[in-house]
PDB file of C-alpha atoms in Angstrom:
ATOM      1  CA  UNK A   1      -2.904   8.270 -24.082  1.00  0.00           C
ATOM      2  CA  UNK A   2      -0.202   7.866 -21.352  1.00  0.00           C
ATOM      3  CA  UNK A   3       0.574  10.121 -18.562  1.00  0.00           C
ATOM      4  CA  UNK A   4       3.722  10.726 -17.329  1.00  0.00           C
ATOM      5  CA  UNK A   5       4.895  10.623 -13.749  1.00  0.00           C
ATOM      6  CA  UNK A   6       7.530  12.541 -12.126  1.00  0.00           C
ATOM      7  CA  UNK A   7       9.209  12.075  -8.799  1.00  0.00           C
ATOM      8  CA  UNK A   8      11.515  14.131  -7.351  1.00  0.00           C
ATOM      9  CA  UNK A   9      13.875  12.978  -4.940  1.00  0.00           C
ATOM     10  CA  UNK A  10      15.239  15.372  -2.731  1.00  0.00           C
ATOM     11  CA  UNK A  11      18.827  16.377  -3.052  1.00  0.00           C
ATOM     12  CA  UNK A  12      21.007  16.787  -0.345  1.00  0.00           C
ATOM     13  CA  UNK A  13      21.926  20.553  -0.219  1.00  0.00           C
ATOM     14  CA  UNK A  14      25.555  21.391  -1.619  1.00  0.00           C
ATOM     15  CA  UNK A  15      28.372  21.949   1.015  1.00  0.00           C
ATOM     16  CA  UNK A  16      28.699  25.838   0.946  1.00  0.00           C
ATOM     17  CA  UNK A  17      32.364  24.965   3.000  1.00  0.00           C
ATOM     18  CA  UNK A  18      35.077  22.120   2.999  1.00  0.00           C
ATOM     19  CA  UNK A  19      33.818  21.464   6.840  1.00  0.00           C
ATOM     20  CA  UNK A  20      30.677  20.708   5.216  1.00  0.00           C
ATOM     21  CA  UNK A  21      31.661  19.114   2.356  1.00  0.00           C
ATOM     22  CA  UNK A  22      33.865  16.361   4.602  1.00  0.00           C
ATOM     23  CA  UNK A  23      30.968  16.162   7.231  1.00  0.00           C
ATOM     24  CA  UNK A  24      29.250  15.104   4.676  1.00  0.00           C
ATOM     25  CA  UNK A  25      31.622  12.696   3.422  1.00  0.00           C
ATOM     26  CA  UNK A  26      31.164   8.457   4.718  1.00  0.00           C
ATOM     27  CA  UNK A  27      32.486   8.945   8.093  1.00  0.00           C
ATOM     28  CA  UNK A  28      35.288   6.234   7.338  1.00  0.00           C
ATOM     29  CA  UNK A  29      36.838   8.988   4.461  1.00  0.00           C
ATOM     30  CA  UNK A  30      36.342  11.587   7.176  1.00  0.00           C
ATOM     31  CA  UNK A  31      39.611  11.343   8.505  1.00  0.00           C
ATOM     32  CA  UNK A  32      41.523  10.637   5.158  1.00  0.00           C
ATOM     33  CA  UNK A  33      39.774  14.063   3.795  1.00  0.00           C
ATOM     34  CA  UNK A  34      40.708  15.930   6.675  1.00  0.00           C
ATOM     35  CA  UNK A  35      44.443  14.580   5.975  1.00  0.00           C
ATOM     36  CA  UNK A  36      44.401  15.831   2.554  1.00  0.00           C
ATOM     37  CA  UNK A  37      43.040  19.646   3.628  1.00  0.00           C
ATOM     38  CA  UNK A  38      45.977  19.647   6.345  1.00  0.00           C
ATOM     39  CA  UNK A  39      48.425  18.741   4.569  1.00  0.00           C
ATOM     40  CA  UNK A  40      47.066  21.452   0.833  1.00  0.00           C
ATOM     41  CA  UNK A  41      46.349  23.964   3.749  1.00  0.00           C
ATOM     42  CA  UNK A  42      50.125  23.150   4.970  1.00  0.00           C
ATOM     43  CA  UNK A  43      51.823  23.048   2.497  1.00  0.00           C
ATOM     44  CA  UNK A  44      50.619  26.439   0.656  1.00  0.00           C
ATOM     45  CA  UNK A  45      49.202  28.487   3.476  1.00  0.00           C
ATOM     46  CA  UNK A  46      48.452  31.401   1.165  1.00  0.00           C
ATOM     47  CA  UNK A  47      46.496  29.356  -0.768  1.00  0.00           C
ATOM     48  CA  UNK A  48      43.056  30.520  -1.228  1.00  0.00           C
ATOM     49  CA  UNK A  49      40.060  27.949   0.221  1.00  0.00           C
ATOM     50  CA  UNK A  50      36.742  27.462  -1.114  1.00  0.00           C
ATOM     51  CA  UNK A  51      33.856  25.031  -2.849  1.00  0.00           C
ATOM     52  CA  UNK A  52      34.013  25.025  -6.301  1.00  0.00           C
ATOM     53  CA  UNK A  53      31.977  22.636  -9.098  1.00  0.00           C
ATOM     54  CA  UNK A  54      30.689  20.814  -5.703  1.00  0.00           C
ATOM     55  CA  UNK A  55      34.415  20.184  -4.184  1.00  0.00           C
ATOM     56  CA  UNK A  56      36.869  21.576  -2.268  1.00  0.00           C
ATOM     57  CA  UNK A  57      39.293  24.012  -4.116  1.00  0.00           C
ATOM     58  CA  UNK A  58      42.430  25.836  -3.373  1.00  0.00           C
ATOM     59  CA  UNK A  59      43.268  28.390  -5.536  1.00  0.00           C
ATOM     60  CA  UNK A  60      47.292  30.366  -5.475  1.00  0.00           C
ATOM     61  CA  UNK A  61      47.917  32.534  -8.877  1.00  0.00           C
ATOM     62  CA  UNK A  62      45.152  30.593 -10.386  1.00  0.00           C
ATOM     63  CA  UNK A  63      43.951  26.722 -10.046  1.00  0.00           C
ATOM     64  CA  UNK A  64      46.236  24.884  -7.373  1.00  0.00           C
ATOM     65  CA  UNK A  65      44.445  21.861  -6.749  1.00  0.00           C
ATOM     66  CA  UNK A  66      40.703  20.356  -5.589  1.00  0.00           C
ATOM     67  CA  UNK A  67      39.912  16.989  -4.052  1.00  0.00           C
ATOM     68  CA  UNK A  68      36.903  15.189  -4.244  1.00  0.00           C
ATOM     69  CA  UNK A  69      36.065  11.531  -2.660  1.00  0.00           C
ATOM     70  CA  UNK A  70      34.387   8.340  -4.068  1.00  0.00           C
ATOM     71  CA  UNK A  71      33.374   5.155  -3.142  1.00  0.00           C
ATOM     72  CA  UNK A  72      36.672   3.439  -3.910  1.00  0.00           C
ATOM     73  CA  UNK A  73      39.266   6.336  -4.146  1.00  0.00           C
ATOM     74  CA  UNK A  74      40.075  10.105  -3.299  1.00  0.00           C
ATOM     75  CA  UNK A  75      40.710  11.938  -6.068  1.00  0.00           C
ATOM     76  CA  UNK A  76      43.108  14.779  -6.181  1.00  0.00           C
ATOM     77  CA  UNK A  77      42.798  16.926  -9.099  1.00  0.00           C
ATOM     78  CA  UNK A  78      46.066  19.392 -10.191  1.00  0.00           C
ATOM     79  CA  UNK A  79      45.850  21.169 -13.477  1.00  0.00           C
ATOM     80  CA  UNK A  80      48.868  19.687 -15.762  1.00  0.00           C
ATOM     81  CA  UNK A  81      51.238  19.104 -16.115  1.00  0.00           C
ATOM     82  CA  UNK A  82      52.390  17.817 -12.788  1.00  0.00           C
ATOM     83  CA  UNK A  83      50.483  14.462 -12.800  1.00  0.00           C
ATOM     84  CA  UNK A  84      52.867  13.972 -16.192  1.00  0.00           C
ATOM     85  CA  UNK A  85      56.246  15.409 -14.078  1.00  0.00           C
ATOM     86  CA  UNK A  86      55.633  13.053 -11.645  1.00  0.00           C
ATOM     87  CA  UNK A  87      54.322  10.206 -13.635  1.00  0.00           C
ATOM     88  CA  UNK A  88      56.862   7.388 -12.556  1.00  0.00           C
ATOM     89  CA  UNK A  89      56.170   8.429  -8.930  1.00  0.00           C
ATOM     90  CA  UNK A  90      52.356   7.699  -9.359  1.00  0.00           C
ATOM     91  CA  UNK A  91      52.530   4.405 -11.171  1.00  0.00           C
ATOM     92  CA  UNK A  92      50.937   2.613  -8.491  1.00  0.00           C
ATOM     93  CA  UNK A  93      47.927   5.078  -8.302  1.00  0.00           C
ATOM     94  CA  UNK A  94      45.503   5.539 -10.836  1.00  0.00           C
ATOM     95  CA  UNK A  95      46.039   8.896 -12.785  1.00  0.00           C
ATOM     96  CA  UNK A  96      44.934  10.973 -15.680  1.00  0.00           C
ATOM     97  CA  UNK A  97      45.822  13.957 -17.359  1.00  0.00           C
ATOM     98  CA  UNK A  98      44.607  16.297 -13.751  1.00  0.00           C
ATOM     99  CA  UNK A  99      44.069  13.042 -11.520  1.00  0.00           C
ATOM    100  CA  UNK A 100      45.345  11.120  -8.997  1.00  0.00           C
ATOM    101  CA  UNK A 101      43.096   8.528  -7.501  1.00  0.00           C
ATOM    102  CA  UNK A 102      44.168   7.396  -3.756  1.00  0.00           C
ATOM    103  CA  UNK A 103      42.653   3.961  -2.737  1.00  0.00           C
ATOM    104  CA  UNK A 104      40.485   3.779   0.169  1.00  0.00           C
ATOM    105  CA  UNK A 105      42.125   0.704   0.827  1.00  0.00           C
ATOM    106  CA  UNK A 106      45.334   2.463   1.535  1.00  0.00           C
ATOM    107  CA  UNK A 107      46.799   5.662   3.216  1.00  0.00           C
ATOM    108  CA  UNK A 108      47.574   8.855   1.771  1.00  0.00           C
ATOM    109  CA  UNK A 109      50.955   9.392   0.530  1.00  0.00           C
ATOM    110  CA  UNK A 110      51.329  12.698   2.092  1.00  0.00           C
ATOM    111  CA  UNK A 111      54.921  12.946   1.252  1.00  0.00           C
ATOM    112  CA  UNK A 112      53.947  12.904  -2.439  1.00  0.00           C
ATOM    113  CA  UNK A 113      50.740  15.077  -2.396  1.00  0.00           C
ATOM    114  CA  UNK A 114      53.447  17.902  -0.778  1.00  0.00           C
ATOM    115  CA  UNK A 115      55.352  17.505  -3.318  1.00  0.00           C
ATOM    116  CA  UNK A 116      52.579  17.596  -6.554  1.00  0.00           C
ATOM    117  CA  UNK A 117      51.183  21.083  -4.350  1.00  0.00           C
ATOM    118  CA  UNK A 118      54.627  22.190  -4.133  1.00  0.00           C
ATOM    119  CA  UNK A 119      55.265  21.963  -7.880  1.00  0.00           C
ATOM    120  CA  UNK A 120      52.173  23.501  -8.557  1.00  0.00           C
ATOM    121  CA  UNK A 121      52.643  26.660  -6.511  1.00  0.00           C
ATOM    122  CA  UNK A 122      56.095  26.663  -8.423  1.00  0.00           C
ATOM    123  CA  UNK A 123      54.478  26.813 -11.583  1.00  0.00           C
ATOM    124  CA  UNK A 124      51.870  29.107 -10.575  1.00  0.00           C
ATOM    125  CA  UNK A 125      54.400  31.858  -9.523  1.00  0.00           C
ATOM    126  CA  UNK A 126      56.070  31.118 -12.652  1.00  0.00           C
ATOM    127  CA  UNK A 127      53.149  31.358 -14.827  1.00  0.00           C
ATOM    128  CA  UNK A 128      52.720  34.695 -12.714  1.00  0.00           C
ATOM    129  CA  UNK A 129      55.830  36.265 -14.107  1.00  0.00           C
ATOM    130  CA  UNK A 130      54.987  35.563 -18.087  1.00  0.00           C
TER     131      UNK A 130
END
């Protein structure tokens, strides 16, 4: 007869806020992450901000975005379909149907991510009036 053995590793508690959730972010994404929340929290200022599946989440008339880092990228997450609207502007990025992965290697194109949030609040308020 064998006996099983269990260990439990401990688990780093959850980030209750986005400040938590980037301090506890690599500190070299730090700044990156805190690029990303100005520029959501600029460009839709009514925008609702909170932790949600373990990320931060903005929410405007429903979903609006989240953002979530990894070792190689920063992933941006915006329901559809604006990842397919804007599909020959993301070429060089690595996308799915509600992602956009942003290097590490590289900066943010913050020009761009105003722009996907922008389109999304559009179709938020227009979803709205269905």
């Amino acid at each position: 007869m064998s006996i099983g053995c269990l260990i439990l590793v401990p688990q780093m508690p959850r980030p209750n806020t986005v400040e938590e959730y980037i301090a506890s972010a690599p500190k070299e994404l730090q700044s990156r992450l805190n690029q990303l929340r100005q520029v959501i929290r600029t460009t839709a200022p009514q925008a609702e901000e909170k932790i949600s599946y373990g990320m931060p989440y903005y929410g405007y008339k429903g979903r609006l975005a989240y953002f979530a880092y990894a070792k190689e990228h920063i992933g941006l997450y915006i329901p559809p379909p604006i990842i397919e609207d804007h599909k020959s502007e993301l070429k060089n990025y690595g996308t799915a149907k509600s992602t956009v992965r942003f290097p590490n290697t590289e900066g943010l194109p913050l020009e761009l991510i105003k722009k996907l949030i922008k389109d999304r609040i559009k179709h938020n308020d227009e979803s709205k009036k269905k």
